Coordinates of C-alpha atoms and ligand atoms in Angstrom, one line a residue:
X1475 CA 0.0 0.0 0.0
X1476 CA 1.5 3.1 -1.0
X1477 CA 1.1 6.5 1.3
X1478 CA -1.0 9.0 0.2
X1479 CA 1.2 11.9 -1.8
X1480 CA 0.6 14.8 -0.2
X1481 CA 2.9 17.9 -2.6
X1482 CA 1.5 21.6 -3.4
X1483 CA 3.1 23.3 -6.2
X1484 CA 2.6 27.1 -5.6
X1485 CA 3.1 29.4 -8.8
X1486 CA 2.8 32.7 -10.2
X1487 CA 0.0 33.2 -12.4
X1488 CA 1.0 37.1 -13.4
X1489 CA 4.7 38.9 -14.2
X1490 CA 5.6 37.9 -10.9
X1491 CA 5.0 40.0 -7.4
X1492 CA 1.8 38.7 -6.9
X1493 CA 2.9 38.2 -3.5
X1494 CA 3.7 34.3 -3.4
X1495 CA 5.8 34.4 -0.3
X1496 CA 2.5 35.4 1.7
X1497 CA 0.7 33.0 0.4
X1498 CA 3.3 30.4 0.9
X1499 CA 4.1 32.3 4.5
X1500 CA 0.4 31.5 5.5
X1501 CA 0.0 27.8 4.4
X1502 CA 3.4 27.4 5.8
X1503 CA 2.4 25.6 9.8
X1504 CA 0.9 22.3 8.0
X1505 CA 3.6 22.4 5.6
X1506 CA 6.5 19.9 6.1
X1507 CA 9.0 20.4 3.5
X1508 CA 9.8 23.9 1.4
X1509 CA 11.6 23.8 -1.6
X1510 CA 12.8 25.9 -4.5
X1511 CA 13.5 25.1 -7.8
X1512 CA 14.2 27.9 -10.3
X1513 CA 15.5 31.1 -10.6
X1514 CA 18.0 32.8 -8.0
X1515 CA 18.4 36.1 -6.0
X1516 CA 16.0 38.0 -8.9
X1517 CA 13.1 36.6 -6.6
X1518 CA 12.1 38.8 -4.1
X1519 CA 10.1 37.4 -1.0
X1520 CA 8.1 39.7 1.2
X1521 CA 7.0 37.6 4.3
X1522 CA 5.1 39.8 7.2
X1523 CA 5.5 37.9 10.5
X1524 CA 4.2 39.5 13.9
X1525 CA 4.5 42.8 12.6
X1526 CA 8.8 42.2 11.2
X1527 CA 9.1 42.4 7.2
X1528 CA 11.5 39.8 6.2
X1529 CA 12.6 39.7 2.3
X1530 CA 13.7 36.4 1.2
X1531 CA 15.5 36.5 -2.6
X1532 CA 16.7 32.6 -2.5
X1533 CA 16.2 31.1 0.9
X1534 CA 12.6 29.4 0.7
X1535 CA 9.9 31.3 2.8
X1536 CA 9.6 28.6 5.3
X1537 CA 12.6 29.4 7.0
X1538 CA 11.4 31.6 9.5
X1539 CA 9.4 28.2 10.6
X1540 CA 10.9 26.0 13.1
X1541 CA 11.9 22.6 12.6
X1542 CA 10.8 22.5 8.6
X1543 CA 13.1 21.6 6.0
X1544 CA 13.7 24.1 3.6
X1545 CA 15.5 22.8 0.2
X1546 CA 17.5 24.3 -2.4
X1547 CA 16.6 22.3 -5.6
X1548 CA 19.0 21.6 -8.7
X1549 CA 17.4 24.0 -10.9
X1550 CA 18.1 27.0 -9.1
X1551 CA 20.8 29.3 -10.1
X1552 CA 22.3 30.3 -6.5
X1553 CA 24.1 33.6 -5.8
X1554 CA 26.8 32.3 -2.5
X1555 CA 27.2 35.8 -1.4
X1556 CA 23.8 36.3 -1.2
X1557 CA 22.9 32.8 0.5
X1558 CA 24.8 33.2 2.9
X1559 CA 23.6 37.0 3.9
X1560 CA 20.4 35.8 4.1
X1561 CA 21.6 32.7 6.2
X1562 CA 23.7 34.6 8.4
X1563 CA 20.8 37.4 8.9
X1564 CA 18.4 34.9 10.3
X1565 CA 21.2 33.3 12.3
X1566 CA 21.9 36.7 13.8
X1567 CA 18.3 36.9 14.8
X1568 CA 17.6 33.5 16.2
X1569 CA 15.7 32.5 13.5
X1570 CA 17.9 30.2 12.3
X1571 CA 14.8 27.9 12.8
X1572 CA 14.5 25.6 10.0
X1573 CA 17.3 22.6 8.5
X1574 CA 18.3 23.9 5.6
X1575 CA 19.4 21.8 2.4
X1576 CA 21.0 22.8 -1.1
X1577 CA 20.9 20.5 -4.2
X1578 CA 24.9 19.7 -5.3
X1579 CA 23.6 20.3 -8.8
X1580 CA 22.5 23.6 -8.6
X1581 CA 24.6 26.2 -10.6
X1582 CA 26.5 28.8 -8.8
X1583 CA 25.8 32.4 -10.1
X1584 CA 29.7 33.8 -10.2
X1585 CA 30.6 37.7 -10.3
X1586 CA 31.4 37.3 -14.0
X1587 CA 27.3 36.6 -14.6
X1588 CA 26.5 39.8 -13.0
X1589 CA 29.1 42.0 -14.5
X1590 CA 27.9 39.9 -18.1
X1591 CA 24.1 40.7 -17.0
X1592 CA 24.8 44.3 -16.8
X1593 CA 27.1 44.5 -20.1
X1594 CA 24.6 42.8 -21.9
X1595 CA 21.8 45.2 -21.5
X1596 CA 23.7 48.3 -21.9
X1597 CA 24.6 46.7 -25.2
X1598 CA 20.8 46.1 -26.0
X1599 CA 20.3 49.8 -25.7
X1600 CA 17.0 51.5 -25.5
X1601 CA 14.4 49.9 -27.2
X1602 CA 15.5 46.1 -27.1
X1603 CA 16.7 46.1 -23.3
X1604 CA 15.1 43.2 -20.9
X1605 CA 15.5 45.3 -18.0
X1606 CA 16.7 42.2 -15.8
X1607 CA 16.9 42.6 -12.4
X1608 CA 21.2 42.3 -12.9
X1609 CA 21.4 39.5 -10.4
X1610 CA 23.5 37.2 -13.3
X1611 CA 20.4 34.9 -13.8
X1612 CA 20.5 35.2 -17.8
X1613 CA 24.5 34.5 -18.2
X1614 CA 24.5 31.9 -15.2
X1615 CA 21.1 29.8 -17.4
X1616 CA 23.4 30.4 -20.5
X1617 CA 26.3 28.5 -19.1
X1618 CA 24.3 25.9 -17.6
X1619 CA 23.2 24.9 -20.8
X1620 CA 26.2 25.3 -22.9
X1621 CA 27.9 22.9 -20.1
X1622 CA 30.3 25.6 -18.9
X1623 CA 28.5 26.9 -15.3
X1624 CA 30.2 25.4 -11.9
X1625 CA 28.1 23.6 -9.7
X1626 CA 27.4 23.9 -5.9
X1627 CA 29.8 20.9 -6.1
X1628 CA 32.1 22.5 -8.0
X1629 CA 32.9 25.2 -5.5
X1630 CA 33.1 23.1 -2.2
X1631 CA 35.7 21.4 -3.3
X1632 CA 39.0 24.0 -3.8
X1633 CA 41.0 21.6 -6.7
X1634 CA 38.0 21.4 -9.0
X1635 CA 36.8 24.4 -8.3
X1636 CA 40.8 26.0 -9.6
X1637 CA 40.8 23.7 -12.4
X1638 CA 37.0 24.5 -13.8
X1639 CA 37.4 28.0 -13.0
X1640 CA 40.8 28.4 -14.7
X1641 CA 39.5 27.1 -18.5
X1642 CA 35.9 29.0 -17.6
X1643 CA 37.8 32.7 -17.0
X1644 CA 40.7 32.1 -20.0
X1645 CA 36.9 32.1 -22.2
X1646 CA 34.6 34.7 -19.9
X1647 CA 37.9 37.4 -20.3
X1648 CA 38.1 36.9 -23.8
X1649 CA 34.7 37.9 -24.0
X1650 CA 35.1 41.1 -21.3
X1651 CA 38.2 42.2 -23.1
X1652 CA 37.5 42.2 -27.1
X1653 CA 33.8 42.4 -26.9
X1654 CA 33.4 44.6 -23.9
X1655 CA 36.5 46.4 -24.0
X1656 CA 36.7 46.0 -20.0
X1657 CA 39.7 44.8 -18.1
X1658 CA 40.2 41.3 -17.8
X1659 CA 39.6 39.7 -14.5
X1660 CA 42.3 38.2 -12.3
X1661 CA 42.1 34.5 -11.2
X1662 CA 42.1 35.1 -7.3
X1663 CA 40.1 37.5 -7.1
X1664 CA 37.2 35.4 -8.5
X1665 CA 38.6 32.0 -7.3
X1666 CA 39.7 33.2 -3.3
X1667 CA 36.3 34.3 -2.5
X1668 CA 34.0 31.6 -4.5
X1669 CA 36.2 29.1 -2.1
X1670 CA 35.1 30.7 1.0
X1671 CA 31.7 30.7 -0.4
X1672 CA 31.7 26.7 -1.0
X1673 CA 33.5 26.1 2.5
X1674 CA 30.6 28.3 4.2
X1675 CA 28.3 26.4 2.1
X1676 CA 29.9 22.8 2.1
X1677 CA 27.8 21.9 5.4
X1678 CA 24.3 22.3 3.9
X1679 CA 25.1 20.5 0.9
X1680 CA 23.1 17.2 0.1
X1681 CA 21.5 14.9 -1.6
X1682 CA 17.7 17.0 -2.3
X1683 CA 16.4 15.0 -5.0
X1684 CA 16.5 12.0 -2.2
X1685 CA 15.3 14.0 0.3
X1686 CA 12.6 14.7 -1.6
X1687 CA 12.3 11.5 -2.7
X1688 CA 11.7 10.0 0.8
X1689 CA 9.5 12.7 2.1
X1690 CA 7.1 12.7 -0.9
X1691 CA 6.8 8.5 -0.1
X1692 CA 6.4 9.2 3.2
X1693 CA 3.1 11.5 2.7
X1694 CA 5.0 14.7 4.0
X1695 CA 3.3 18.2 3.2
X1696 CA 5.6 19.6 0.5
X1697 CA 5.6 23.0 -1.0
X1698 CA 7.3 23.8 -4.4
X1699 CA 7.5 27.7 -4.7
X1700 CA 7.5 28.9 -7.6
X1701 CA 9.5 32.1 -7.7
X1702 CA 9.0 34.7 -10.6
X1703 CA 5.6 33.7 -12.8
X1704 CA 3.7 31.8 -15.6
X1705 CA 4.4 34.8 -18.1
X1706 CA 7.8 35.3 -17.4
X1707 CA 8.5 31.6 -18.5
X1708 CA 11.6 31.2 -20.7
X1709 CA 9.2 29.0 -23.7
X1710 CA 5.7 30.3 -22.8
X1711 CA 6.1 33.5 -21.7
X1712 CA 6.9 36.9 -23.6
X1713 CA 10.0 36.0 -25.2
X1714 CA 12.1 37.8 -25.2
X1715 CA 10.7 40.0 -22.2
X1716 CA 11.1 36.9 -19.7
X1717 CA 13.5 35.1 -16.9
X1718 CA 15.7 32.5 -18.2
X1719 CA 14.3 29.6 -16.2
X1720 CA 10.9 27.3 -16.4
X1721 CA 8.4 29.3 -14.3
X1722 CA 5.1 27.6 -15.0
X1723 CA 4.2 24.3 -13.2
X1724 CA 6.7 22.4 -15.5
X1725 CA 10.0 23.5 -14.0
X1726 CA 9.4 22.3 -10.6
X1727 CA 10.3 18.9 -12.4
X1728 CA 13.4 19.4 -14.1
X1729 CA 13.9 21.3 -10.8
X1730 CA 13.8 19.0 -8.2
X1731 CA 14.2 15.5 -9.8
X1732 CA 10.3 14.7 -8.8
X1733 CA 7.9 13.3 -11.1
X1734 CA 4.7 14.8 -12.5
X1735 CA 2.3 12.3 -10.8
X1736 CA 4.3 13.0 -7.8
X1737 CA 2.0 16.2 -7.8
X1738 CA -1.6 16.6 -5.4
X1739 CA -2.4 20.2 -6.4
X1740 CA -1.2 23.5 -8.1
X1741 CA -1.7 26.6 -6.6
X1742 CA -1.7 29.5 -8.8
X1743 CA -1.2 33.3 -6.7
X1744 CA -3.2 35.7 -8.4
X1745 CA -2.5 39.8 -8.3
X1746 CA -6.5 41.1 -7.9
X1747 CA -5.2 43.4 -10.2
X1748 CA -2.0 43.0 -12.5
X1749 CA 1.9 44.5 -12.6
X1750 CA 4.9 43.7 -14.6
X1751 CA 8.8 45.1 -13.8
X1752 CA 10.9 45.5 -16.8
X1753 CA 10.0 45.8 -20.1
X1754 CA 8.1 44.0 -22.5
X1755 CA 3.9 43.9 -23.5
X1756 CA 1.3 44.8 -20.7
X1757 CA -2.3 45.0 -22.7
X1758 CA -3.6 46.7 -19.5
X1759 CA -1.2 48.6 -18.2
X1760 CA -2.6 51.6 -16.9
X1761 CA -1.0 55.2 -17.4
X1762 CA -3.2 57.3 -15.8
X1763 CA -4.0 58.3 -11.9
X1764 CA -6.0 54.7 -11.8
X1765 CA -2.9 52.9 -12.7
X1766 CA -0.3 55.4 -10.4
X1767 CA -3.1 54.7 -7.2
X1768 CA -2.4 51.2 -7.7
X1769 CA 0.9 51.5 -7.5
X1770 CA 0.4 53.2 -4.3
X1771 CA -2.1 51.5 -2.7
X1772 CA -0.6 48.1 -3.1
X1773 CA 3.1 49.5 -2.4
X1774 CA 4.1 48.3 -5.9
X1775 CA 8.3 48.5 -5.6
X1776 CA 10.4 45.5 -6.5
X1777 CA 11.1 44.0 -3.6
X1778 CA 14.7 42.9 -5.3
X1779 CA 15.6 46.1 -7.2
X1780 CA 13.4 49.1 -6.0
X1781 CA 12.0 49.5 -9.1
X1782 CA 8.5 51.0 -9.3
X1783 CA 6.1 48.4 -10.8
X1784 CA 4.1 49.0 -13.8
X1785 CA 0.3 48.6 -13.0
X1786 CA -3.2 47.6 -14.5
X1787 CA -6.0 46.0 -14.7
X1788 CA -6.6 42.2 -14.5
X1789 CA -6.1 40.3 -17.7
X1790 CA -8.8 37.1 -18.2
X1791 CA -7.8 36.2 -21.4
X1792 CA -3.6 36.1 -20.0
X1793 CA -4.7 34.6 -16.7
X1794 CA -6.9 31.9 -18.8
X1795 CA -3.5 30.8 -20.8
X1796 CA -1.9 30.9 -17.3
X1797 CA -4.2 28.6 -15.6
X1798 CA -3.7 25.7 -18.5
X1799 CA -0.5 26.1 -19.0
X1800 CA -0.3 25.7 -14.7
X1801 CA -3.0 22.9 -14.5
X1802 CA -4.3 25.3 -12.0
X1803 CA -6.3 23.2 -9.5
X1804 CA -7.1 26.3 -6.8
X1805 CA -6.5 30.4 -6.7
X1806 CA -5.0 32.2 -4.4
X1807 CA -6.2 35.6 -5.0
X1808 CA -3.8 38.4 -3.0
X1809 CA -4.2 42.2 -2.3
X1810 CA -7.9 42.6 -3.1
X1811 CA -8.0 45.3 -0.1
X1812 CA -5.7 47.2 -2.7
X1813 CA -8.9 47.6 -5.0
X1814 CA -11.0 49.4 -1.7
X1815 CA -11.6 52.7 -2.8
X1816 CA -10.7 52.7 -6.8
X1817 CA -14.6 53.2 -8.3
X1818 CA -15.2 50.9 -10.7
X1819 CA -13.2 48.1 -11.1
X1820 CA -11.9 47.3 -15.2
X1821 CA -11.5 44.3 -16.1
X1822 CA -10.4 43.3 -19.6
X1823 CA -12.3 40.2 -21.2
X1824 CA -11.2 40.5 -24.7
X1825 CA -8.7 42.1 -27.0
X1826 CA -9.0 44.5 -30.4
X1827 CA -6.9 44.7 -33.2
X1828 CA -7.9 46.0 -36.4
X1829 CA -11.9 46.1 -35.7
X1830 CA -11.5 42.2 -34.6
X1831 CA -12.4 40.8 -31.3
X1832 CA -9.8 38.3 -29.5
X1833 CA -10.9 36.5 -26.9
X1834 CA -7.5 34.0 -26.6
X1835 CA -4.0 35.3 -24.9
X1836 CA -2.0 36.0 -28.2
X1837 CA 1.6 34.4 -27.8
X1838 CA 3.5 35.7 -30.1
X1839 CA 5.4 39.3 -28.9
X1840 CA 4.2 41.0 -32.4
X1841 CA 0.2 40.4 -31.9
X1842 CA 1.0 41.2 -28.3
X1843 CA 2.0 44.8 -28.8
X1844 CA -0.4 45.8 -30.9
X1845 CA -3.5 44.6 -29.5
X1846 CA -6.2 46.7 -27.3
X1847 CA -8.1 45.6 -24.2
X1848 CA -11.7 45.4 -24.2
X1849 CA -12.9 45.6 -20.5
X1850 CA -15.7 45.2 -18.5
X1851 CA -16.4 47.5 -15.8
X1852 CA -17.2 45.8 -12.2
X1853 CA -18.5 48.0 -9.7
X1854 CA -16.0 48.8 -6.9
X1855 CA -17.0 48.9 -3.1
X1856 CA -15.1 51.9 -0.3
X1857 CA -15.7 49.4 2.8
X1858 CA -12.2 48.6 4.8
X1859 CA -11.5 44.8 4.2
X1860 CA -8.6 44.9 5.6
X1861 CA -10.3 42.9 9.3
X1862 CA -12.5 41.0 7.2
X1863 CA -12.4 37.1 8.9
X1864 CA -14.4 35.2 6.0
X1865 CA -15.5 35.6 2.7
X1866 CA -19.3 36.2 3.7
X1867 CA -18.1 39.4 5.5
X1868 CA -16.5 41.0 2.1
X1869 CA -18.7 44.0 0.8
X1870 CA -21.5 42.3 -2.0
X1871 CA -19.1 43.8 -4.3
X1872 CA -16.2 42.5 -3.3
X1873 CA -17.5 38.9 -3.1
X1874 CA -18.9 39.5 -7.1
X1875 CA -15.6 40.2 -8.3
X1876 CA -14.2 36.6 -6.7
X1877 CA -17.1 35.2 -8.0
X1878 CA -16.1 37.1 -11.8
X1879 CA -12.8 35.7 -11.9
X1880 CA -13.4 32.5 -10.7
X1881 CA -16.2 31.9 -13.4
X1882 CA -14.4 33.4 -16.3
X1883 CA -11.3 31.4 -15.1
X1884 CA -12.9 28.1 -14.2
X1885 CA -11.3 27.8 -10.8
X1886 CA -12.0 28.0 -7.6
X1887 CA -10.4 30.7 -5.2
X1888 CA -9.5 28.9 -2.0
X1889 CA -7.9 32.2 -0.2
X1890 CA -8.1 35.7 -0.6
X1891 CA -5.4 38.4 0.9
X1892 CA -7.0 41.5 2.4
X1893 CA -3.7 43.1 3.9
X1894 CA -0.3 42.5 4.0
X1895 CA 0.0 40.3 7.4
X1896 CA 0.1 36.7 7.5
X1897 CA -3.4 36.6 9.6
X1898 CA -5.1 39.1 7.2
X1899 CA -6.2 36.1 4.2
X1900 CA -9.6 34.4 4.4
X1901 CA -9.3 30.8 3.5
X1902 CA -12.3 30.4 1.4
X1903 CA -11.8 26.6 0.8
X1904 CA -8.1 25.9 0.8
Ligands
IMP3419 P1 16.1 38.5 -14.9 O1 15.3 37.4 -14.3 O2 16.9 39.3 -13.9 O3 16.9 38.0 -16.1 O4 15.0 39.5 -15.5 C1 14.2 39.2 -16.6 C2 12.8 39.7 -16.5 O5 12.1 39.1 -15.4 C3 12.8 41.2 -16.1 O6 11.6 41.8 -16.7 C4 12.6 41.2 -14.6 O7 12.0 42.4 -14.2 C5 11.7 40.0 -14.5 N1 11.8 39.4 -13.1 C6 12.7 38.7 -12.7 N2 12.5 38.3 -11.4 C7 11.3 38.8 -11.1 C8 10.5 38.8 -9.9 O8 10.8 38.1 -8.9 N3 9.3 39.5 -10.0 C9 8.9 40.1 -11.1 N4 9.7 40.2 -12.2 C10 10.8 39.6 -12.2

């Protein structure tokens, strides 16, 4: 008799910042195992917890649990420097709580990726830059797959990590030196550091996939967070405007070495309202006061880079493509409270080009820029929702806009975020 499996995959439906670590923050006391599994330090967690603000970029959210395992899949591209701040700021405040594990096969995101990050979009120039959050993630994917990145185990052990690094930097200064026209970089100073980073990381280093492995047979809660979003997906979201890793449901696979029917239920975070950071097509992005009272209602900064958030409306058709492409089972729906006071709500439904009607998400960046929303406008409600225990309590308003997007989308909302503290969500059938 096999146990029952018992793993949540948790994923951005949006551009990201729809406030996952929350969410994830919230389910966290039945939840036995956290885990990420793509992406790096261009993640920015915002976890509320008895009134402190903790931003995590790479460590799971669970950490601030006690005795939970938190895990560092193979997929993830992992920034040492920033690891181990974020390690060592927890351990400074006794919250060193959880037993944290990092996956051997991970990639380690060098000083070379960043600098390579940051050369790479000045050379874009205006009109064709990402705007990447320059934390190396593009560079460090890019040596992944052309079999030149070091590993967490490359870097915990000091002769491979001198013999790797010695071919790798003979190529990366060729390229900072005739492309770039910068100085090439010396060996120690990229080699002395990255082998204090792997001896400072060398104790949490282990076998995850196993890990996993054992705790999924054993019926253990698992969480897989998702960092980043279903349209910043490196195949299926607005190429070239995206991460370089597999945000949708998919890369928590390739990830983590678990299988697909290893998976109870996906969880897709919704914004009640959308934003994007960088560049690339928003259909309702919204330049007028609407859009700028968004931005400052919901506090919408990048938790990673400062950068004020673009800001609209939310996008049925997009969030439609998002929940197949997800296999969405359930919704979390965060910062409705951020719609209290905004009139009537819009809420696009369609999309025009040329005197035609679209009512599909169209993938491919050219259609994308030129099309027009069509929206439907909800009517708003000015009640504070922020105290609000259950979803019969919500304004009649408020509850007919759930009830909107969970008929247009075909799925159930299970919680909804009214304020930015873990005890401010009303589990409506989680
Ligand atoms: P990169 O991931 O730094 O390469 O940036 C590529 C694109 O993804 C840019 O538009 C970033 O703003 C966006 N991005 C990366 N991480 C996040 C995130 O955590 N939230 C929202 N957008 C992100």
């Amino acid at each position: 008799m096999s146990t029952k499996k018992n793993v949540d995959l948790l994923v951005g439906a949006q551009w990201g910042d729809e406030g996952k670590g929350k969410v994830v923050d919230m389910l966290g006391s039945d939840v036995d195992v956290f885990v990420r599994y793509q992406g790096g330090a261009n993640a920015g967690h915002t976890v509320v917890s008895e009134g402190q603000k903790v931003v995590f970029h790479l460590l799971p959210s669970g950490m601030l649990y006690p005795g939970k395992l938190c895990i560092l899949g193979n997929g993830l591209v992992i920034d040492p420097e920033q690891f181990l701040n974020e390690v060592n700021e927890l351990l400074s405040r006794g919250q060193d709580k959880a037993r944290l594990a990092v996956s051997p096969h991970a990639h380690v995101v060098m000083p070379y990726h960043k600098m390579l990050d940051r050369l790479q979009e000045e050379a874009r120039g205006k009109g064709r830059k990402i705007g990447t959050t320059g934390r190396g993630i593009g560079p460090c994917y890019v040596d992944k797959y052309s079999r030149s990145g070091l590993r967490i185990e490359d870097i915990i052990n000091a002769d491979v990590l001198r013999e790797k690094l010695t071919y790798i930097l003979e190529e990366k200064n060729q390229i900072f030196t005739k492309l770039y026209n910068q100085r090439p970089l010396a060996f120690d100073e990229i080699y002395e550091p990255a082998k204090r980073w792997g001896e400072e990381i060398a104790p949490y280093v282990d076998d995850t996939r196993k890990m996993l492995r054992l705790a999924v047979d054993e019926g253990k809660h698992i969480l897989l967070e998702g960092a980043q979003a279903a349209l910043l997906d490196i195949d299926h979201g607005t190429y070239p405007y995206v991460t370089s890793s597999s945000t949708s449901a998919s890369g928590a696979f390739t990830g983590t070495g678990l299988a697909p029917n290893d998976l109870s239920r996906v969880i897709a975070v919704v914004k009640a309202y959308t934003t994007r950071v960088g560049e690339g097509p928003f259909p309702t992005e919204d330049f007028g006061e609407d859009g700028e009272k968004l931005r400052a209602n919901g506090g919408e900064y990048g938790a990673t880079t400062g950068r004020p958030r673009r800001c609209g409306w939310l996008d049925i058709p997009a969030l439609r493509y998002s929940m197949e492409l997800n296999g969405a089972n359930v919704i979390a729906l965060t910062k409705l409270d951020v719609l209290t006071g905004m009139g009537g709500i819009k809420v696009c439904t369609s999309y025009e080009r040329d005197g035609e009607n679209l009512t599909s998400w169209p993938t491919d960046t050219g259609t994308l820029s030129e099309i027009k929303p069509v929206y439907e406008i909800l009517p708003g409600w000015d009640e504070d929702i922020t105290n609000c225990k259950s979803f019969d309590e919500l304004p009649e308003n408020a509850k007919s806009y759930v009830k909107f997007i969970e008929n247009a989308l075909n799925v159930p909302v299970g919680l909804i975020g009214v304020g930015a503290d873990r005890m401010q969500t009303i589990n409506k059938g989680m």
